[in-house]
Every structure is written in structure tokens, then in C-alpha cells.
Amino acid sequence: VTGQPQGQGKFAKGEAAARSFPFWLYMSLSVRDGTIAMLTISYATIAVLILAFVIFACLYLFLHLQYIHVLVGAIFVIYVLGLLMAMVVTNSTRRNWTSDDSHHVEGAKRSYYIETYLAVSLQFMLIFVAYGFSRIVFDVSMWDTYARYAVILLIAFVLFFTAMTTIGALLFPEFLMVIAMPPYIDKRDVKRLASVAPVWEVMSAR
């Protein structure tokens, strides 16, 4: 009988701590880290780009593979990545979360980072497509010989980048927020959760 009030007191303290937890700060940090991963061009990204162009040059030399074929493949990969992000966001909005979800613990044990891999892949494909866009715009011989073909490609590029700056700019942060919650949470997210409380205390003390 005496233990019941103590248990209720601990539960009340835990509920109060959960309500005061700055969840918005954790979401902001998750979106920031994922965005930085996509926008930061590292030496590894440059090395992969150089290797990719060497491979494309060999494919053109030996298999006569045109650049437009590779470009269409890159756009298709971006479309697939966007579709996967949309599926994750849509499934999270339809799912009814419960406190006894078994995936909560399993997700925390995951050591690979989905958001980082997807951000780097998206970064690589966007750089490759942007190179194709600049190649079409500044290719004088193409405008002289295949002017209609160049105009069609230019319009397609403008529509593509318009979609990326509108739909993609809204979808990517939502995906980063969803992927930072169970059942997708990983070890880095757990560390970020643990670091949010001290940062919030410092911010509140100012």
C-alpha cells in the first residue's frame, strides 16, 4: 500500500519530464544534421564523382554508351529515392503508435544510418544531373546542330529542378523528422536525444 503513492509519484515526475522535454529541439537537430550531410561535399564525394566519370568514359569508349542514357538513369534513381521518402512519411502518418511497440528497442540497436546514406546518394545524383544541365546549356555545337533537342532538354531540366526546389524541399525535412523517430531510430539518434537535455538547460538559463 505504501509503495503505490511512491510509484504514482515517480510516474508523475516521469510524465512531467516527458512534457518538458524539448522535442522540437531534437527534431531541429535531426533535420540540420541530415541537411548538412546532403549539402556538404566531402573528399569522398569528389573521389566517387571522379571514379564515376572514369567509368562512364570507359563505357562510352568500349560500349558506346551515350551520356543521355546515364543521365536518364540518374534521374530515375532520384525519382526512386523520392518515392521511398514519400512512402516512409506516408506510412508514419497512417500508423498508430503504441507505448509497447517492440520496434522501439530494435531500432535503437541499428548501427547504420539511413538518412546519411540517402542524403549522400541524393547529393551525388543531383551533382551529376546539375553537370548534365550545365553541359546542355553551354554546349554550342548541340545548339547549332540539335537546337530543338537542346530546347526540350532545357525545359525538362527546368521542370525537374522546379520540382526539386518545391516538392523535394518539403519532403526531405519531413523524411528526416520521421526517420529520427521509432522504429527508425538508430544509435546516433539515441546520442542526440541524450545531448538535447543539457543543451536545453543551457539555452533556458540564458
mmCIF file of C-alpha atoms in Angstrom:
data_model
loop_
_atom_site.group_PDB
_atom_site.id
_atom_site.type_symbol
_atom_site.label_atom_id
_atom_site.label_comp_id
_atom_site.label_asym_id
_atom_site.label_seq_id
_atom_site.Cartn_x
_atom_site.Cartn_y
_atom_site.Cartn_z
ATOM 1 C CA VAL A 1 0.000 0.000 0.000
ATOM 2 C CA THR A 2 2.818 2.379 0.889
ATOM 3 C CA GLY A 3 4.551 1.689 -2.426
ATOM 4 C CA GLN A 4 1.588 2.832 -4.522
ATOM 5 C CA PRO A 5 1.924 6.570 -3.791
ATOM 6 C CA GLN A 6 5.670 6.354 -4.447
ATOM 7 C CA GLY A 7 5.015 4.676 -7.794
ATOM 8 C CA GLN A 8 2.462 7.306 -8.664
ATOM 9 C CA GLY A 9 4.945 9.997 -7.709
ATOM 10 C CA LYS A 10 7.632 8.528 -9.961
ATOM 11 C CA PHE A 11 5.125 8.243 -12.779
ATOM 12 C CA ALA A 12 4.094 11.876 -12.313
ATOM 13 C CA LYS A 13 7.720 13.013 -12.374
ATOM 14 C CA GLY A 14 8.382 10.991 -15.499
ATOM 15 C CA GLU A 15 5.296 12.392 -17.197
ATOM 16 C CA ALA A 16 6.301 15.928 -16.270
ATOM 17 C CA ALA A 17 9.814 15.356 -17.605
ATOM 18 C CA ALA A 18 8.412 13.979 -20.862
ATOM 19 C CA ARG A 19 6.184 17.020 -21.274
ATOM 20 C CA SER A 20 9.046 19.439 -20.613
ATOM 21 C CA PHE A 21 11.434 17.640 -22.956
ATOM 22 C CA PRO A 22 12.320 19.931 -25.902
ATOM 23 C CA PHE A 23 11.233 17.546 -28.643
ATOM 24 C CA TRP A 24 11.249 20.386 -31.179
ATOM 25 C CA LEU A 25 14.964 20.880 -30.499
ATOM 26 C CA TYR A 26 15.672 17.214 -31.154
ATOM 27 C CA MET A 27 13.724 17.407 -34.431
ATOM 28 C CA SER A 28 15.606 20.575 -35.435
ATOM 29 C CA LEU A 29 18.970 18.951 -34.789
ATOM 30 C CA SER A 30 17.962 15.853 -36.743
ATOM 31 C CA VAL A 31 16.895 17.910 -39.757
ATOM 32 C CA ARG A 32 20.012 20.048 -39.510
ATOM 33 C CA ASP A 33 22.379 17.063 -39.431
ATOM 34 C CA GLY A 34 20.643 15.401 -42.380
ATOM 35 C CA THR A 35 20.667 18.616 -44.414
ATOM 36 C CA ILE A 36 24.345 19.190 -43.680
ATOM 37 C CA ALA A 37 25.100 15.648 -44.832
ATOM 38 C CA MET A 38 23.415 16.360 -48.172
ATOM 39 C CA LEU A 39 24.911 19.825 -48.728
ATOM 40 C CA THR A 40 28.472 19.157 -47.568
ATOM 41 C CA ILE A 41 30.687 17.944 -50.404
ATOM 42 C CA SER A 42 33.400 15.833 -48.831
ATOM 43 C CA TYR A 43 36.600 14.468 -50.341
ATOM 44 C CA ALA A 44 34.923 11.070 -50.523
ATOM 45 C CA THR A 45 32.142 12.534 -52.686
ATOM 46 C CA ILE A 46 34.693 14.133 -55.026
ATOM 47 C CA ALA A 47 36.607 10.852 -55.284
ATOM 48 C CA VAL A 48 33.405 8.940 -56.104
ATOM 49 C CA LEU A 49 32.487 11.531 -58.745
ATOM 50 C CA ILE A 50 35.891 11.250 -60.404
ATOM 51 C CA LEU A 51 35.668 7.466 -60.350
ATOM 52 C CA ALA A 52 32.153 7.607 -61.812
ATOM 53 C CA PHE A 53 33.237 9.804 -64.712
ATOM 54 C CA VAL A 54 36.168 7.487 -65.411
ATOM 55 C CA ILE A 55 33.748 4.551 -65.522
ATOM 56 C CA PHE A 56 31.390 6.494 -67.801
ATOM 57 C CA ALA A 57 34.290 7.336 -70.106
ATOM 58 C CA CYS A 58 35.187 3.644 -70.346
ATOM 59 C CA LEU A 59 31.560 2.742 -71.037
ATOM 60 C CA TYR A 60 31.443 5.312 -73.821
ATOM 61 C CA LEU A 61 34.748 4.126 -75.261
ATOM 62 C CA PHE A 62 34.037 0.401 -75.263
ATOM 63 C CA LEU A 63 30.222 0.113 -75.217
ATOM 64 C CA HIS A 64 29.350 3.439 -76.924
ATOM 65 C CA LEU A 65 27.035 4.353 -74.069
ATOM 66 C CA GLN A 66 25.749 7.898 -74.516
ATOM 67 C CA TYR A 67 25.669 10.430 -71.696
ATOM 68 C CA ILE A 68 21.931 10.905 -72.048
ATOM 69 C CA HIS A 69 21.389 7.261 -71.083
ATOM 70 C CA VAL A 70 23.367 7.694 -67.872
ATOM 71 C CA LEU A 71 21.569 10.973 -67.169
ATOM 72 C CA VAL A 72 18.155 9.332 -67.504
ATOM 73 C CA GLY A 73 19.348 6.625 -65.115
ATOM 74 C CA ALA A 74 20.429 9.236 -62.555
ATOM 75 C CA ILE A 75 17.045 10.999 -62.770
ATOM 76 C CA PHE A 76 15.325 7.635 -62.335
ATOM 77 C CA VAL A 77 17.369 6.938 -59.173
ATOM 78 C CA ILE A 78 16.391 10.357 -57.781
ATOM 79 C CA TYR A 79 12.753 9.575 -58.524
ATOM 80 C CA VAL A 80 13.053 6.227 -56.698
ATOM 81 C CA LEU A 81 14.693 7.900 -53.676
ATOM 82 C CA GLY A 82 11.924 10.489 -53.569
ATOM 83 C CA LEU A 83 9.308 7.760 -53.809
ATOM 84 C CA LEU A 84 10.906 5.886 -50.907
ATOM 85 C CA MET A 85 10.959 9.036 -48.773
ATOM 86 C CA ALA A 86 7.294 9.698 -49.591
ATOM 87 C CA MET A 87 6.379 6.119 -48.644
ATOM 88 C CA VAL A 88 8.170 6.412 -45.288
ATOM 89 C CA VAL A 89 6.454 9.721 -44.494
ATOM 90 C CA THR A 90 3.036 8.430 -45.582
ATOM 91 C CA ASN A 91 3.327 5.202 -43.578
ATOM 92 C CA SER A 92 4.330 7.125 -40.460
ATOM 93 C CA THR A 93 1.249 9.335 -40.652
ATOM 94 C CA ARG A 94 -1.052 6.331 -41.029
ATOM 95 C CA ARG A 95 0.477 4.235 -38.260
ATOM 96 C CA ASN A 96 -0.983 4.222 -34.758
ATOM 97 C CA TRP A 97 1.930 4.356 -32.315
ATOM 98 C CA THR A 98 1.673 2.471 -29.039
ATOM 99 C CA SER A 99 3.839 2.555 -25.954
ATOM 100 C CA ASP A 100 4.629 -1.170 -26.174
ATOM 101 C CA ASP A 101 5.883 -1.054 -29.759
ATOM 102 C CA SER A 102 8.573 -3.725 -29.980
ATOM 103 C CA HIS A 103 10.398 -1.883 -32.724
ATOM 104 C CA HIS A 104 11.437 0.897 -30.353
ATOM 105 C CA VAL A 105 14.231 -1.152 -28.825
ATOM 106 C CA GLU A 106 15.186 -2.869 -32.060
ATOM 107 C CA GLY A 107 15.525 0.420 -33.888
ATOM 108 C CA ALA A 108 17.856 1.804 -31.231
ATOM 109 C CA LYS A 109 20.248 -1.087 -31.888
ATOM 110 C CA ARG A 110 20.595 -0.254 -35.587
ATOM 111 C CA SER A 111 24.157 0.860 -36.314
ATOM 112 C CA TYR A 112 23.719 2.065 -39.912
ATOM 113 C CA TYR A 113 22.347 5.488 -40.737
ATOM 114 C CA ILE A 114 19.605 5.502 -43.360
ATOM 115 C CA GLU A 115 19.359 9.276 -43.576
ATOM 116 C CA THR A 116 23.097 9.712 -44.188
ATOM 117 C CA TYR A 117 23.258 7.106 -46.936
ATOM 118 C CA LEU A 118 20.190 8.536 -48.641
ATOM 119 C CA ALA A 119 21.436 12.122 -48.336
ATOM 120 C CA VAL A 120 24.831 11.261 -49.838
ATOM 121 C CA SER A 121 23.190 9.284 -52.666
ATOM 122 C CA LEU A 122 20.837 12.162 -53.381
ATOM 123 C CA GLN A 123 23.739 14.608 -53.305
ATOM 124 C CA PHE A 124 25.734 12.537 -55.810
ATOM 125 C CA MET A 125 22.798 12.229 -58.216
ATOM 126 C CA LEU A 126 21.934 15.931 -58.005
ATOM 127 C CA ILE A 127 25.526 16.912 -58.758
ATOM 128 C CA PHE A 128 25.518 14.580 -61.722
ATOM 129 C CA VAL A 129 22.222 15.988 -63.050
ATOM 130 C CA ALA A 130 23.426 19.569 -62.498
ATOM 131 C CA TYR A 131 26.534 18.737 -64.549
ATOM 132 C CA GLY A 132 24.273 17.462 -67.334
ATOM 133 C CA PHE A 133 22.234 20.667 -67.171
ATOM 134 C CA SER A 134 25.336 22.863 -67.499
ATOM 135 C CA ARG A 135 26.646 20.654 -70.284
ATOM 136 C CA ILE A 136 23.443 21.124 -72.304
ATOM 137 C CA VAL A 137 23.298 24.882 -71.720
ATOM 138 C CA PHE A 138 26.907 25.614 -72.685
ATOM 139 C CA ASP A 139 27.292 23.067 -75.498
ATOM 140 C CA VAL A 140 27.463 25.357 -78.523
ATOM 141 C CA SER A 141 27.670 22.503 -81.027
ATOM 142 C CA MET A 142 24.437 20.976 -79.721
ATOM 143 C CA TRP A 143 22.587 24.279 -80.034
ATOM 144 C CA ASP A 144 23.853 24.628 -83.613
ATOM 145 C CA THR A 145 23.108 21.046 -84.683
ATOM 146 C CA TYR A 146 20.247 19.880 -82.446
ATOM 147 C CA ALA A 147 18.577 23.107 -81.331
ATOM 148 C CA ARG A 148 15.129 21.565 -80.876
ATOM 149 C CA TYR A 149 16.579 18.650 -78.893
ATOM 150 C CA ALA A 150 18.516 21.091 -76.685
ATOM 151 C CA VAL A 151 15.392 23.181 -76.009
ATOM 152 C CA ILE A 152 13.411 20.077 -74.989
ATOM 153 C CA LEU A 153 16.175 19.014 -72.605
ATOM 154 C CA LEU A 154 16.428 22.527 -71.190
ATOM 155 C CA ILE A 155 12.697 22.610 -70.451
ATOM 156 C CA ALA A 156 12.916 19.146 -68.877
ATOM 157 C CA PHE A 157 15.784 20.295 -66.626
ATOM 158 C CA VAL A 158 13.872 23.415 -65.549
ATOM 159 C CA LEU A 159 10.813 21.333 -64.655
ATOM 160 C CA PHE A 160 12.983 18.830 -62.786
ATOM 161 C CA PHE A 161 14.776 21.425 -60.661
ATOM 162 C CA THR A 162 11.488 23.258 -60.046
ATOM 163 C CA ALA A 163 10.048 20.038 -58.643
ATOM 164 C CA MET A 164 13.164 19.504 -56.522
ATOM 165 C CA THR A 165 13.006 23.015 -55.029
ATOM 166 C CA THR A 166 9.282 22.746 -54.244
ATOM 167 C CA ILE A 167 8.222 19.171 -53.577
ATOM 168 C CA GLY A 168 11.684 17.889 -52.677
ATOM 169 C CA ALA A 169 12.411 20.810 -50.351
ATOM 170 C CA LEU A 170 9.286 19.946 -48.349
ATOM 171 C CA LEU A 171 9.627 16.167 -48.484
ATOM 172 C CA PHE A 172 13.253 15.855 -47.380
ATOM 173 C CA PRO A 173 12.869 17.605 -43.965
ATOM 174 C CA GLU A 174 9.719 15.591 -43.262
ATOM 175 C CA PHE A 175 11.601 12.415 -44.070
ATOM 176 C CA LEU A 176 14.437 13.412 -41.725
ATOM 177 C CA MET A 177 11.962 14.021 -38.896
ATOM 178 C CA VAL A 178 10.210 10.697 -39.444
ATOM 179 C CA ILE A 179 13.467 8.755 -39.704
ATOM 180 C CA ALA A 180 14.577 10.258 -36.359
ATOM 181 C CA MET A 181 11.656 8.594 -34.548
ATOM 182 C CA PRO A 182 10.926 4.945 -33.746
ATOM 183 C CA PRO A 183 11.021 2.425 -35.309
ATOM 184 C CA TYR A 184 13.748 4.018 -37.464
ATOM 185 C CA ILE A 185 15.784 5.452 -34.594
ATOM 186 C CA ASP A 186 19.462 4.456 -34.555
ATOM 187 C CA LYS A 187 22.400 4.805 -32.174
ATOM 188 C CA ARG A 188 23.229 8.300 -33.353
ATOM 189 C CA ASP A 189 19.662 9.407 -32.683
ATOM 190 C CA VAL A 190 19.910 7.998 -29.164
ATOM 191 C CA LYS A 191 23.065 10.057 -28.574
ATOM 192 C CA ARG A 192 21.318 13.123 -29.973
ATOM 193 C CA LEU A 193 18.399 12.567 -27.600
ATOM 194 C CA ALA A 194 20.780 12.348 -24.659
ATOM 195 C CA SER A 195 22.530 15.574 -25.675
ATOM 196 C CA VAL A 196 19.358 17.612 -26.122
ATOM 197 C CA ALA A 197 18.508 17.957 -22.420
ATOM 198 C CA PRO A 198 21.839 19.592 -21.379
ATOM 199 C CA VAL A 199 21.685 21.936 -24.363
ATOM 200 C CA TRP A 200 18.137 22.923 -23.434
ATOM 201 C CA GLU A 201 19.183 23.650 -19.873
ATOM 202 C CA VAL A 202 21.938 25.975 -21.127
ATOM 203 C CA MET A 203 19.530 27.718 -23.506
ATOM 204 C CA SER A 204 16.903 28.135 -20.781
ATOM 205 C CA ALA A 205 19.454 29.595 -18.366
ATOM 206 C CA ARG A 206 20.279 32.470 -20.684
#
